[in-house]
Coordinates of C-alpha atoms in Angstrom, one line a residue:
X1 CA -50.5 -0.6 35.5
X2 CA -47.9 -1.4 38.4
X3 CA -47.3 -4.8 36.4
X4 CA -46.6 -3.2 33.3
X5 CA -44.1 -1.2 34.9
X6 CA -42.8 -4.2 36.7
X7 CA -42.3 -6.1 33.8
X8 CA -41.0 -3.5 31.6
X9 CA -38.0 -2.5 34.2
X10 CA -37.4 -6.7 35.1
X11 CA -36.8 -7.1 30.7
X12 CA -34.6 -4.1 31.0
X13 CA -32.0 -5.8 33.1
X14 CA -32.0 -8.8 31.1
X15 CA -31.6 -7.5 27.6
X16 CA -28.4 -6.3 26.5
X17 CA -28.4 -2.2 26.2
X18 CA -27.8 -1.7 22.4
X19 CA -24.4 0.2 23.6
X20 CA -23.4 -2.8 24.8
X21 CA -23.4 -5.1 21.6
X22 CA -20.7 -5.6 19.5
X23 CA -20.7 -2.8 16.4
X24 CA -17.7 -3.9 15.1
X25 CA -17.4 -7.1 12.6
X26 CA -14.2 -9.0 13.1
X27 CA -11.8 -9.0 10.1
X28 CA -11.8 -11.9 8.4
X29 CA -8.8 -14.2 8.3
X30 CA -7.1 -15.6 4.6
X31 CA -4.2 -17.7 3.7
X32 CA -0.4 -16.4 4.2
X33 CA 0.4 -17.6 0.8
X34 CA 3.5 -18.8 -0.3
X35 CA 5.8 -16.0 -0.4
X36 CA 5.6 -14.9 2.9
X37 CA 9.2 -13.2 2.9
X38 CA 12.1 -15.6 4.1
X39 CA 14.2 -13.1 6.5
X40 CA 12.5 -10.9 9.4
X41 CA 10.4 -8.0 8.2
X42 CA 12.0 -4.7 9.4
X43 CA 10.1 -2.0 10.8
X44 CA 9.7 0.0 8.5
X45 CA 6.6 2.1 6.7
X46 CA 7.9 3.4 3.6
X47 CA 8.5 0.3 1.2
X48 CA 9.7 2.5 -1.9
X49 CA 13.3 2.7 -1.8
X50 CA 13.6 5.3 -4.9
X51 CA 10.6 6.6 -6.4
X52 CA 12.5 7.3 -9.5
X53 CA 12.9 4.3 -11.7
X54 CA 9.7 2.4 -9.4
X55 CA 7.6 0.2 -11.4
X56 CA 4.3 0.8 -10.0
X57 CA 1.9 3.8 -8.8
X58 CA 3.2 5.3 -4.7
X59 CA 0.0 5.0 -2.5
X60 CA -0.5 5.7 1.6
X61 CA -2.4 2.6 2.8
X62 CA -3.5 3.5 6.7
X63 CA -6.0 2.8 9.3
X64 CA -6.4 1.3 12.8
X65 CA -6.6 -1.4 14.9
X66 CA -9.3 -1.6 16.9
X67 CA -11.1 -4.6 19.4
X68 CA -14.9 -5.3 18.3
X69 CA -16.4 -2.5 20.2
X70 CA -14.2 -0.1 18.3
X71 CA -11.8 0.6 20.9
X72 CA -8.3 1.2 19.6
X73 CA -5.7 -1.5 20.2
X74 CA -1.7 0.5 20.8
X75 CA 1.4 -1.7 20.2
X76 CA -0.3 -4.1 17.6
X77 CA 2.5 -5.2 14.8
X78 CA 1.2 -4.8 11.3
X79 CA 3.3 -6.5 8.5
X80 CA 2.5 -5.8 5.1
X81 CA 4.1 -7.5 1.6
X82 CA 2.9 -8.0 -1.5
X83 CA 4.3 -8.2 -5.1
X84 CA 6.1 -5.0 -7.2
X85 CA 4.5 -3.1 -9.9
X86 CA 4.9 -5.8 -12.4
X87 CA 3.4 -9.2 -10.2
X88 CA 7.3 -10.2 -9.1
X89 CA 7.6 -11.1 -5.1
X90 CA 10.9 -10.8 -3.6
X91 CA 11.1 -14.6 -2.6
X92 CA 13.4 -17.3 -4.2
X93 CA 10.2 -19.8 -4.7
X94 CA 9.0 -17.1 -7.2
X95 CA 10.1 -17.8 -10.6
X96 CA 11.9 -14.7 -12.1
X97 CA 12.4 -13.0 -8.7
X98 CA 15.9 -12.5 -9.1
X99 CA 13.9 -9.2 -11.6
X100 CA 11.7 -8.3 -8.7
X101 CA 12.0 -3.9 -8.6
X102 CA 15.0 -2.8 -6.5
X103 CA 13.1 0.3 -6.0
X104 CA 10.7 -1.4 -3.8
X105 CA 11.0 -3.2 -0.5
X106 CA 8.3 -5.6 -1.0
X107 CA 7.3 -5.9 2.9
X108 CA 7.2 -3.4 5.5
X109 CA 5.9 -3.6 9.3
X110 CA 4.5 -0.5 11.8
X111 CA 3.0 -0.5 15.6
X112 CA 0.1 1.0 15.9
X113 CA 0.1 4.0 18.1
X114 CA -2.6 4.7 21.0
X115 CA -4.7 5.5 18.7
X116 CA -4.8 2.4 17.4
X117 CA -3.3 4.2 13.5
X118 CA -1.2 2.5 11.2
X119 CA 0.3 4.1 8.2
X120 CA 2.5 2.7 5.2
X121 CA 4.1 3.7 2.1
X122 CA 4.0 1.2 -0.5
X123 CA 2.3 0.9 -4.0
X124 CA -1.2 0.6 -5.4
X125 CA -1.3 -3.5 -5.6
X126 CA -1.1 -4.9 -8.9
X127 CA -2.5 -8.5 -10.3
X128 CA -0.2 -11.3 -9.7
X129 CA -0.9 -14.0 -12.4
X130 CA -4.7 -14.6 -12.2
X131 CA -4.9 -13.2 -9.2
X132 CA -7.0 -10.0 -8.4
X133 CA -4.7 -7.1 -6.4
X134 CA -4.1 -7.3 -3.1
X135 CA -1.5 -7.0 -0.6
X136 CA -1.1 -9.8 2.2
X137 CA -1.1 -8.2 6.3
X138 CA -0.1 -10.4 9.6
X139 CA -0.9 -8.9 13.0
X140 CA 1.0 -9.6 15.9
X141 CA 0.8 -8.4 19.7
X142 CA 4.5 -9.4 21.2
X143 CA 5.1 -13.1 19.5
X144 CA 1.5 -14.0 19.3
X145 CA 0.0 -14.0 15.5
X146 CA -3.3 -12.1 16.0
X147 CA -4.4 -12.4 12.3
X148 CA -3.6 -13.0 9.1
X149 CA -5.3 -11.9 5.9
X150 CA -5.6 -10.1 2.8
X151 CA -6.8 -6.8 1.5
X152 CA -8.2 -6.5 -2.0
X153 CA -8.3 -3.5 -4.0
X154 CA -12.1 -2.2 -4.6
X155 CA -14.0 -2.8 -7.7
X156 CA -11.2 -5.6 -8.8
X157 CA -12.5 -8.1 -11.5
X158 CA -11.5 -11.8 -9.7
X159 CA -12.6 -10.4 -6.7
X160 CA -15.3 -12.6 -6.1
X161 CA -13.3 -15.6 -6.8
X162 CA -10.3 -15.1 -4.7
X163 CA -11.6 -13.2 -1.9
X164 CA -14.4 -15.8 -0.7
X165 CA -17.7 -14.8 1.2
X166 CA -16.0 -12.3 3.1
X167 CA -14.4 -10.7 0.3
X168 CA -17.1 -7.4 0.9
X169 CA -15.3 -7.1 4.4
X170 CA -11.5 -7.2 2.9
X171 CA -11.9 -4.9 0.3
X172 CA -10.0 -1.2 0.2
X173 CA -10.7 1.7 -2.1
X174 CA -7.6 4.0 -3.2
X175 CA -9.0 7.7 -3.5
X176 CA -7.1 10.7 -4.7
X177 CA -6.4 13.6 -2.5
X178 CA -4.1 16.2 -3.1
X179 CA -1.5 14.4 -5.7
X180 CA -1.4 11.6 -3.5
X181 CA -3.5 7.9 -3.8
X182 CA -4.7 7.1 -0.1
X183 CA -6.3 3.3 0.6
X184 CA -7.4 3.2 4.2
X185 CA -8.3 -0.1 5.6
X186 CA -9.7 -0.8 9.5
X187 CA -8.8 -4.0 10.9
X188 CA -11.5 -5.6 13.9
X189 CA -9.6 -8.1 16.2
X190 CA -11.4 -10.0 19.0
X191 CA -10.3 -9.1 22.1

């Protein structure tokens, strides 16, 4: 009986408390694509400009930032951009972007708070050519790139294609709530 004991206390401080183990899966990292914008993104979390005239549907895309045991990570950069309401990207590679919705910024950045919450204004994303919607993110903590990705809008056919195997992990839902279309999407860095 004393041996059981002995060797059920000895495993104990050799196997990892459940507490301890990661709960969080890392977001995955995607491609920057190629209209990451050309001049400095300006903080700034409202990316409509003028609701009237905007060609596309207003959403609140939030979340947090947290490390892979769910702590929240303060001061992280979060850039957004993605194309308008009709597939345009405010870039001069893009063909026809000289049409791209004036109503629209087209890229936005917010720092997280202590909480580790981010919050943006932009719109619900929209296909771009055969593309599925999505809306392209970089983190940053001071100059150092933390991640770069994409976030795909739930339920999206072309999903499968363009997102890759972790496409189930970069996917957002848009809900209604009171007039208003809300996406919220947690990011998981390593620490």
């Amino acid at each position: 009986m004393k041996r059981r004991h002995f060797l059920a206390l000895w495993s104990m401080l050799f196997v990892a408390p459940s507490w301890a183990k990661k709960p969080f899966l890392v977001t995955p990292s995607q491609a920057e694509g190629p209209f990451y914008p050309v001049k400095p993104i300006p903080l700034r979390a409202n990316l409509i400009l003028h609701e009237q005239g905007l060609a596309g549907e207003p959403i609140e895309l939030s979340g947090r930032v947290l490390d892979e045991r769910g702590h929240p990570l303060s001061g992280i950069r979060v850039e957004i951009w993605q194309c308008d309401g009709e597939g345009i990207y405010d870039h001069p590679q893009q063909p026809n972007h000289q049409v791209f919705d004036r109503h629209f910024a087209g890229c936005g950045a917010a720092v997280t708070k202590n909480n580790g919450e981010y919050r943006f204004r932009t719109i619900r994303p929209v296909p771009y050519g055969r593309r599925p919607p999505h809306i392209h993110v970089k983190l940053w903590r001071g100059v150092d790139e933390l991640l770069t990705t994409q976030l795909y809008l739930e339920g999206q056919t072309g999903n499968e294609r363009w997102g890759g195997r972790e496409r189930q992990h970069l996917q957002f839902k848009v809900v209604k709530q009171r007039d208003v279309q809300i996406g919220e999407f947690d990011f998981v860095l390593t620490a």
